[in-house]
Amino acid sequence: AAGVIQSPRHLIKEKRETATLKCYPIPRHDTVYWYQQGPGQDPQFLISFYEKMQSDKGSIPDRFSAQQFSDYHSELNMSSLELGDSALYFCASSYASGAEQYFGPGTRLTVT
Amino acid sequence: GIQVEQSPPDLILQEGANSTLRCNFSDSVNNLQWFHQNPWGQLINLFYIPSGTKQNGRLSATTVATERYSLLYISSSQTTDSGVYFCAVDSGNTPLVFGKGTRLSVIA
């Protein structure tokens, strides 16, 4: 069965650089979620989209922005990167808001 | 917002032993999921179980929604079961809120 695809899987950036993470949801899933997991922490919700519209927002820094495109893939844009942004970033998708979420393999971002 | 507490925080088992992990939540839930995060960081869906009981091989889960808790049972544990087990809930059209997890180590 098709799963959530994330790219890249690993990313190394320097402070103050920008990064773009991509997420391709499971086909026919209309809701995409982004989570951030710091070292030794549980995943924290950042932002979600339903039918290409932002549906909910968590503790996402103003330096981060995201969108969902017409083909339902989503991108998380991160600017002015800080050391504290080093984390595992997960994308998840579901066929409806509130339904079971399926997680991608994650993008491991390291900021040096 | 909804609170999620998992216990125990850490667990060490001998291979072949059984274990029970607990997840308590502070409000009624629309969705409850159990995940296994393996040593490579991947979050693997184990169960979608807002209520009732489910079984999948050596794993089973029970959620008693009226009493606001869920249990994950692991039988005949194997070294590949090692990792962190997360419980995550949403209270209705809200994002998942994760517990702090139970870190399981299975020793051969």
PDB file of C-alpha atoms in Angstrom:
ATOM      1  CA  ALA A   1       0.000   0.000   0.000  1.00  0.00           C
ATOM      2  CA  ALA A   2       1.149   3.523  -0.735  1.00  0.00           C
ATOM      3  CA  GLY A   3       2.524   5.456   2.204  1.00  0.00           C
ATOM      4  CA  VAL A   4       3.293   9.068   2.987  1.00  0.00           C
ATOM      5  CA  ILE A   5       6.436  10.218   1.200  1.00  0.00           C
ATOM      6  CA  GLN A   6       8.737  12.858   2.598  1.00  0.00           C
ATOM      7  CA  SER A   7      11.771  14.444   1.038  1.00  0.00           C
ATOM      8  CA  PRO A   8      14.526  14.909   1.687  1.00  0.00           C
ATOM      9  CA  ARG A   9      15.113  12.297   4.373  1.00  0.00           C
ATOM     10  CA  HIS A  10      18.119  14.126   5.761  1.00  0.00           C
ATOM     11  CA  LEU A  11      19.068  17.774   5.524  1.00  0.00           C
ATOM     12  CA  ILE A  12      21.998  19.705   6.914  1.00  0.00           C
ATOM     13  CA  LYS A  13      21.832  23.495   6.960  1.00  0.00           C
ATOM     14  CA  GLU A  14      23.724  26.302   8.574  1.00  0.00           C
ATOM     15  CA  LYS A  15      22.250  28.916  10.872  1.00  0.00           C
ATOM     16  CA  ARG A  16      20.249  31.615   9.103  1.00  0.00           C
ATOM     17  CA  GLU A  17      19.776  29.473   5.978  1.00  0.00           C
ATOM     18  CA  THR A  18      16.416  28.371   4.616  1.00  0.00           C
ATOM     19  CA  ALA A  19      15.021  24.873   4.158  1.00  0.00           C
ATOM     20  CA  THR A  20      12.063  23.406   2.326  1.00  0.00           C
ATOM     21  CA  LEU A  21      10.571  20.068   3.322  1.00  0.00           C
ATOM     22  CA  LYS A  22       8.156  18.246   1.052  1.00  0.00           C
ATOM     23  CA  CYS A  23       5.348  15.838   1.815  1.00  0.00           C
ATOM     24  CA  TYR A  24       3.290  13.676  -0.532  1.00  0.00           C
ATOM     25  CA  PRO A  25       0.212  12.269   1.243  1.00  0.00           C
ATOM     26  CA  ILE A  26      -1.381   8.905   0.673  1.00  0.00           C
ATOM     27  CA  PRO A  27      -3.570   9.059  -2.473  1.00  0.00           C
ATOM     28  CA  ARG A  28      -7.121  10.300  -1.743  1.00  0.00           C
ATOM     29  CA  HIS A  29      -6.116  11.671   1.650  1.00  0.00           C
ATOM     30  CA  ASP A  30      -7.233  15.287   1.852  1.00  0.00           C
ATOM     31  CA  THR A  31      -5.710  16.325   5.170  1.00  0.00           C
ATOM     32  CA  VAL A  32      -2.012  16.879   5.841  1.00  0.00           C
ATOM     33  CA  TYR A  33      -0.369  17.524   9.200  1.00  0.00           C
ATOM     34  CA  TRP A  34       3.169  18.608  10.116  1.00  0.00           C
ATOM     35  CA  TYR A  35       4.827  17.669  13.401  1.00  0.00           C
ATOM     36  CA  GLN A  36       8.211  18.508  14.895  1.00  0.00           C
ATOM     37  CA  GLN A  37      10.035  16.102  17.202  1.00  0.00           C
ATOM     38  CA  GLY A  38      13.065  17.405  19.075  1.00  0.00           C
ATOM     39  CA  PRO A  39      15.690  15.031  20.504  1.00  0.00           C
ATOM     40  CA  GLY A  40      14.177  12.918  23.272  1.00  0.00           C
ATOM     41  CA  GLN A  41      10.811  14.637  22.898  1.00  0.00           C
ATOM     42  CA  ASP A  42       7.376  13.633  21.717  1.00  0.00           C
ATOM     43  CA  PRO A  43       6.105  14.961  18.380  1.00  0.00           C
ATOM     44  CA  GLN A  44       4.538  18.421  18.556  1.00  0.00           C
ATOM     45  CA  PHE A  45       1.906  19.618  16.116  1.00  0.00           C
ATOM     46  CA  LEU A  46       2.882  22.511  13.849  1.00  0.00           C
ATOM     47  CA  ILE A  47       0.189  23.037  11.237  1.00  0.00           C
ATOM     48  CA  SER A  48      -2.441  21.205   9.205  1.00  0.00           C
ATOM     49  CA  PHE A  49      -4.290  21.593   5.913  1.00  0.00           C
ATOM     50  CA  TYR A  50      -7.651  20.296   4.768  1.00  0.00           C
ATOM     51  CA  GLU A  51      -8.519  20.528   1.093  1.00  0.00           C
ATOM     52  CA  LYS A  52      -5.627  22.937   0.533  1.00  0.00           C
ATOM     53  CA  MET A  53      -6.761  25.357   3.236  1.00  0.00           C
ATOM     54  CA  GLN A  54      -5.019  25.775   6.569  1.00  0.00           C
ATOM     55  CA  SER A  55      -7.226  24.031   9.106  1.00  0.00           C
ATOM     56  CA  ASP A  56      -5.300  24.305  12.381  1.00  0.00           C
ATOM     57  CA  LYS A  57      -2.149  25.847  13.725  1.00  0.00           C
ATOM     58  CA  GLY A  58       0.016  24.802  16.633  1.00  0.00           C
ATOM     59  CA  SER A  59       3.249  26.135  18.004  1.00  0.00           C
ATOM     60  CA  ILE A  60       4.748  26.949  14.630  1.00  0.00           C
ATOM     61  CA  PRO A  61       7.346  29.763  14.657  1.00  0.00           C
ATOM     62  CA  ASP A  62       6.646  32.806  12.496  1.00  0.00           C
ATOM     63  CA  ARG A  63       9.815  31.908  10.563  1.00  0.00           C
ATOM     64  CA  PHE A  64       8.030  28.809   9.282  1.00  0.00           C
ATOM     65  CA  SER A  65       5.306  28.742   6.672  1.00  0.00           C
ATOM     66  CA  ALA A  66       3.534  25.945   4.876  1.00  0.00           C
ATOM     67  CA  GLN A  67       1.040  25.336   2.131  1.00  0.00           C
ATOM     68  CA  GLN A  68      -0.817  22.543   0.415  1.00  0.00           C
ATOM     69  CA  PHE A  69      -0.903  22.492  -3.355  1.00  0.00           C
ATOM     70  CA  SER A  70      -3.578  21.499  -5.866  1.00  0.00           C
ATOM     71  CA  ASP A  71      -2.152  17.949  -6.067  1.00  0.00           C
ATOM     72  CA  TYR A  72      -2.415  17.774  -2.229  1.00  0.00           C
ATOM     73  CA  HIS A  73       1.302  17.657  -1.626  1.00  0.00           C
ATOM     74  CA  SER A  74       2.512  20.033   1.058  1.00  0.00           C
ATOM     75  CA  GLU A  75       5.692  21.990   1.689  1.00  0.00           C
ATOM     76  CA  LEU A  76       7.068  23.342   4.942  1.00  0.00           C
ATOM     77  CA  ASN A  77       9.313  26.360   4.446  1.00  0.00           C
ATOM     78  CA  MET A  78      11.700  27.292   7.209  1.00  0.00           C
ATOM     79  CA  SER A  79      13.720  30.492   7.164  1.00  0.00           C
ATOM     80  CA  SER A  80      16.431  32.021   9.366  1.00  0.00           C
ATOM     81  CA  LEU A  81      17.195  28.597  10.734  1.00  0.00           C
ATOM     82  CA  GLU A  82      18.348  28.336  14.336  1.00  0.00           C
ATOM     83  CA  LEU A  83      20.229  25.577  16.132  1.00  0.00           C
ATOM     84  CA  GLY A  84      17.035  24.769  18.030  1.00  0.00           C
ATOM     85  CA  ASP A  85      15.265  23.899  14.774  1.00  0.00           C
ATOM     86  CA  SER A  86      17.312  20.708  14.575  1.00  0.00           C
ATOM     87  CA  ALA A  87      14.692  18.003  14.832  1.00  0.00           C
ATOM     88  CA  LEU A  88      12.814  15.255  13.072  1.00  0.00           C
ATOM     89  CA  TYR A  89       9.948  16.672  11.012  1.00  0.00           C
ATOM     90  CA  PHE A  90       7.039  14.393  10.279  1.00  0.00           C
ATOM     91  CA  CYS A  91       4.269  14.772   7.809  1.00  0.00           C
ATOM     92  CA  ALA A  92       1.076  12.786   8.327  1.00  0.00           C
ATOM     93  CA  SER A  93      -2.047  12.431   6.242  1.00  0.00           C
ATOM     94  CA  SER A  94      -5.606  11.258   6.797  1.00  0.00           C
ATOM     95  CA  TYR A  95      -8.673  10.853   4.571  1.00  0.00           C
ATOM     96  CA  ALA A  96     -10.582  13.312   6.758  1.00  0.00           C
ATOM     97  CA  SER A  97      -9.886  15.620   9.622  1.00  0.00           C
ATOM     98  CA  GLY A  98     -10.013  13.562  12.814  1.00  0.00           C
ATOM     99  CA  ALA A  99      -9.526  10.207  11.091  1.00  0.00           C
ATOM    100  CA  GLU A 100      -6.557   7.906  11.588  1.00  0.00           C
ATOM    101  CA  GLN A 101      -3.300   9.629  10.732  1.00  0.00           C
ATOM    102  CA  TYR A 102      -0.525   7.897   8.829  1.00  0.00           C
ATOM    103  CA  PHE A 103       2.989   9.220   9.290  1.00  0.00           C
ATOM    104  CA  GLY A 104       5.780   9.548   6.787  1.00  0.00           C
ATOM    105  CA  PRO A 105       9.357   8.471   7.534  1.00  0.00           C
ATOM    106  CA  GLY A 106      10.330  11.977   8.581  1.00  0.00           C
ATOM    107  CA  THR A 107      12.978  14.474   7.552  1.00  0.00           C
ATOM    108  CA  ARG A 108      15.902  14.780   9.929  1.00  0.00           C
ATOM    109  CA  LEU A 109      17.049  18.417   9.888  1.00  0.00           C
ATOM    110  CA  THR A 110      20.392  19.327  11.391  1.00  0.00           C
ATOM    111  CA  VAL A 111      21.268  22.994  11.764  1.00  0.00           C
ATOM    112  CA  THR A 112      24.955  23.729  12.378  1.00  0.00           C
TER     113      THR A 112
ATOM    114  CA  GLY B   1      -6.133  21.270  25.993  1.00  0.00           C
ATOM    115  CA  ILE B   2      -6.268  17.545  26.445  1.00  0.00           C
ATOM    116  CA  GLN B   3      -3.546  15.941  28.574  1.00  0.00           C
ATOM    117  CA  VAL B   4      -2.004  12.547  27.867  1.00  0.00           C
ATOM    118  CA  GLU B   5      -0.009  10.572  30.415  1.00  0.00           C
ATOM    119  CA  GLN B   6       1.827   7.365  29.667  1.00  0.00           C
ATOM    120  CA  SER B   7       3.272   4.862  32.080  1.00  0.00           C
ATOM    121  CA  PRO B   8       5.738   3.516  32.776  1.00  0.00           C
ATOM    122  CA  PRO B   9       8.235   5.963  31.244  1.00  0.00           C
ATOM    123  CA  ASP B  10      10.860   3.238  30.902  1.00  0.00           C
ATOM    124  CA  LEU B  11      10.629  -0.525  30.785  1.00  0.00           C
ATOM    125  CA  ILE B  12      13.284  -3.213  30.468  1.00  0.00           C
ATOM    126  CA  LEU B  13      12.177  -6.716  29.576  1.00  0.00           C
ATOM    127  CA  GLN B  14      13.782 -10.049  29.046  1.00  0.00           C
ATOM    128  CA  GLU B  15      13.012 -11.513  25.628  1.00  0.00           C
ATOM    129  CA  GLY B  16       9.821 -13.580  25.820  1.00  0.00           C
ATOM    130  CA  ALA B  17       8.250 -11.567  28.627  1.00  0.00           C
ATOM    131  CA  ASN B  18       4.867  -9.844  28.446  1.00  0.00           C
ATOM    132  CA  SER B  19       4.144  -6.200  29.208  1.00  0.00           C
ATOM    133  CA  THR B  20       1.323  -3.705  29.566  1.00  0.00           C
ATOM    134  CA  LEU B  21       1.682  -0.033  28.689  1.00  0.00           C
ATOM    135  CA  ARG B  22      -0.901   2.474  29.878  1.00  0.00           C
ATOM    136  CA  CYS B  23      -2.208   5.740  28.450  1.00  0.00           C
ATOM    137  CA  ASN B  24      -4.472   8.034  30.478  1.00  0.00           C
ATOM    138  CA  PHE B  25      -6.178  11.024  28.894  1.00  0.00           C
ATOM    139  CA  SER B  26      -7.989  13.935  30.459  1.00  0.00           C
ATOM    140  CA  ASP B  27     -11.011  14.375  28.178  1.00  0.00           C
ATOM    141  CA  SER B  28     -13.237  12.458  25.817  1.00  0.00           C
ATOM    142  CA  VAL B  29     -11.490  11.550  22.584  1.00  0.00           C
ATOM    143  CA  ASN B  30     -12.448  11.234  18.955  1.00  0.00           C
ATOM    144  CA  ASN B  31      -9.270   9.431  17.957  1.00  0.00           C
ATOM    145  CA  LEU B  32      -6.676   7.432  19.855  1.00  0.00           C
ATOM    146  CA  GLN B  33      -3.656   5.915  18.189  1.00  0.00           C
ATOM    147  CA  TRP B  34      -0.715   3.832  19.397  1.00  0.00           C
ATOM    148  CA  PHE B  35       2.613   4.164  17.623  1.00  0.00           C
ATOM    149  CA  HIS B  36       5.975   2.435  17.825  1.00  0.00           C
ATOM    150  CA  GLN B  37       8.973   4.627  17.107  1.00  0.00           C
ATOM    151  CA  ASN B  38      11.845   2.395  16.092  1.00  0.00           C
ATOM    152  CA  PRO B  39      15.520   3.206  16.672  1.00  0.00           C
ATOM    153  CA  TRP B  40      15.688   4.783  13.195  1.00  0.00           C
ATOM    154  CA  GLY B  41      13.021   7.277  14.167  1.00  0.00           C
ATOM    155  CA  GLN B  42      10.151   5.947  12.096  1.00  0.00           C
ATOM    156  CA  LEU B  43       6.672   6.214  13.606  1.00  0.00           C
ATOM    157  CA  ILE B  44       4.788   3.023  12.894  1.00  0.00           C
ATOM    158  CA  ASN B  45       1.012   2.868  13.313  1.00  0.00           C
ATOM    159  CA  LEU B  46       0.064   0.078  15.669  1.00  0.00           C
ATOM    160  CA  PHE B  47      -3.602   0.705  16.428  1.00  0.00           C
ATOM    161  CA  TYR B  48      -6.357   3.187  15.754  1.00  0.00           C
ATOM    162  CA  ILE B  49      -8.535   2.511  18.760  1.00  0.00           C
ATOM    163  CA  PRO B  50     -10.809   5.263  20.131  1.00  0.00           C
ATOM    164  CA  SER B  51     -12.761   2.512  21.896  1.00  0.00           C
ATOM    165  CA  GLY B  52     -12.924  -1.258  22.192  1.00  0.00           C
ATOM    166  CA  THR B  53     -10.305  -3.945  21.753  1.00  0.00           C
ATOM    167  CA  LYS B  54      -8.120  -4.898  18.809  1.00  0.00           C
ATOM    168  CA  GLN B  55      -5.429  -7.482  18.252  1.00  0.00           C
ATOM    169  CA  ASN B  56      -2.635  -7.741  15.748  1.00  0.00           C
ATOM    170  CA  GLY B  57      -0.324 -10.692  16.235  1.00  0.00           C
ATOM    171  CA  ARG B  58       1.511 -10.403  19.534  1.00  0.00           C
ATOM    172  CA  LEU B  59       0.094  -6.933  20.140  1.00  0.00           C
ATOM    173  CA  SER B  60      -3.328  -6.003  21.389  1.00  0.00           C
ATOM    174  CA  ALA B  61      -4.921  -2.825  22.672  1.00  0.00           C
ATOM    175  CA  THR B  62      -7.957  -1.887  24.692  1.00  0.00           C
ATOM    176  CA  THR B  63      -9.481   1.552  25.141  1.00  0.00           C
ATOM    177  CA  VAL B  64     -12.079   2.235  27.820  1.00  0.00           C
ATOM    178  CA  ALA B  65     -13.271   5.630  26.678  1.00  0.00           C
ATOM    179  CA  THR B  66     -15.662   6.157  29.602  1.00  0.00           C
ATOM    180  CA  GLU B  67     -12.768   5.761  32.043  1.00  0.00           C
ATOM    181  CA  ARG B  68     -10.315   7.651  29.826  1.00  0.00           C
ATOM    182  CA  TYR B  69      -7.543   5.129  29.462  1.00  0.00           C
ATOM    183  CA  SER B  70      -6.035   2.782  26.938  1.00  0.00           C
ATOM    184  CA  LEU B  71      -3.758  -0.218  27.367  1.00  0.00           C
ATOM    185  CA  LEU B  72      -1.262  -1.720  24.942  1.00  0.00           C
ATOM    186  CA  TYR B  73      -0.308  -5.342  25.541  1.00  0.00           C
ATOM    187  CA  ILE B  74       2.869  -6.843  24.154  1.00  0.00           C
ATOM    188  CA  SER B  75       3.230 -10.591  24.504  1.00  0.00           C
ATOM    189  CA  SER B  76       6.304 -12.764  23.997  1.00  0.00           C
ATOM    190  CA  SER B  77       8.438  -9.666  23.489  1.00  0.00           C
ATOM    191  CA  GLN B  78      11.288  -9.709  20.976  1.00  0.00           C
ATOM    192  CA  THR B  79      14.358  -7.510  20.670  1.00  0.00           C
ATOM    193  CA  THR B  80      12.786  -5.892  17.614  1.00  0.00           C
ATOM    194  CA  ASP B  81      10.025  -4.573  19.891  1.00  0.00           C
ATOM    195  CA  SER B  82      12.526  -2.155  21.430  1.00  0.00           C
ATOM    196  CA  GLY B  83      11.885   1.524  20.913  1.00  0.00           C
ATOM    197  CA  VAL B  84       9.464   4.146  22.151  1.00  0.00           C
ATOM    198  CA  TYR B  85       5.732   3.556  22.272  1.00  0.00           C
ATOM    199  CA  PHE B  86       3.556   6.630  21.944  1.00  0.00           C
ATOM    200  CA  CYS B  87      -0.105   7.091  22.634  1.00  0.00           C
ATOM    201  CA  ALA B  88      -1.700  10.046  20.831  1.00  0.00           C
ATOM    202  CA  VAL B  89      -5.228  11.410  21.040  1.00  0.00           C
ATOM    203  CA  ASP B  90      -7.438  14.092  19.581  1.00  0.00           C
ATOM    204  CA  SER B  91     -10.636  15.376  21.133  1.00  0.00           C
ATOM    205  CA  GLY B  92     -12.477  16.004  17.887  1.00  0.00           C
ATOM    206  CA  ASN B  93     -11.205  17.712  14.746  1.00  0.00           C
ATOM    207  CA  THR B  94      -8.037  18.677  16.568  1.00  0.00           C
ATOM    208  CA  PRO B  95      -4.451  17.639  15.937  1.00  0.00           C
ATOM    209  CA  LEU B  96      -3.005  14.652  17.709  1.00  0.00           C
ATOM    210  CA  VAL B  97      -1.583  15.289  21.172  1.00  0.00           C
ATOM    211  CA  PHE B  98       1.139  12.813  22.080  1.00  0.00           C
ATOM    212  CA  GLY B  99       2.091  11.444  25.450  1.00  0.00           C
ATOM    213  CA  LYS B 100       5.735  11.421  26.517  1.00  0.00           C
ATOM    214  CA  GLY B 101       6.051   7.791  25.497  1.00  0.00           C
ATOM    215  CA  THR B 102       7.243   4.564  27.092  1.00  0.00           C
ATOM    216  CA  ARG B 103      10.807   3.608  26.229  1.00  0.00           C
ATOM    217  CA  LEU B 104      10.995  -0.179  25.952  1.00  0.00           C
ATOM    218  CA  SER B 105      14.208  -2.143  25.872  1.00  0.00           C
ATOM    219  CA  VAL B 106      13.999  -5.879  25.242  1.00  0.00           C
ATOM    220  CA  ILE B 107      17.120  -7.791  26.173  1.00  0.00           C
ATOM    221  CA  ALA B 108      18.056 -11.135  24.653  1.00  0.00           C
TER     222      ALA B 108
END
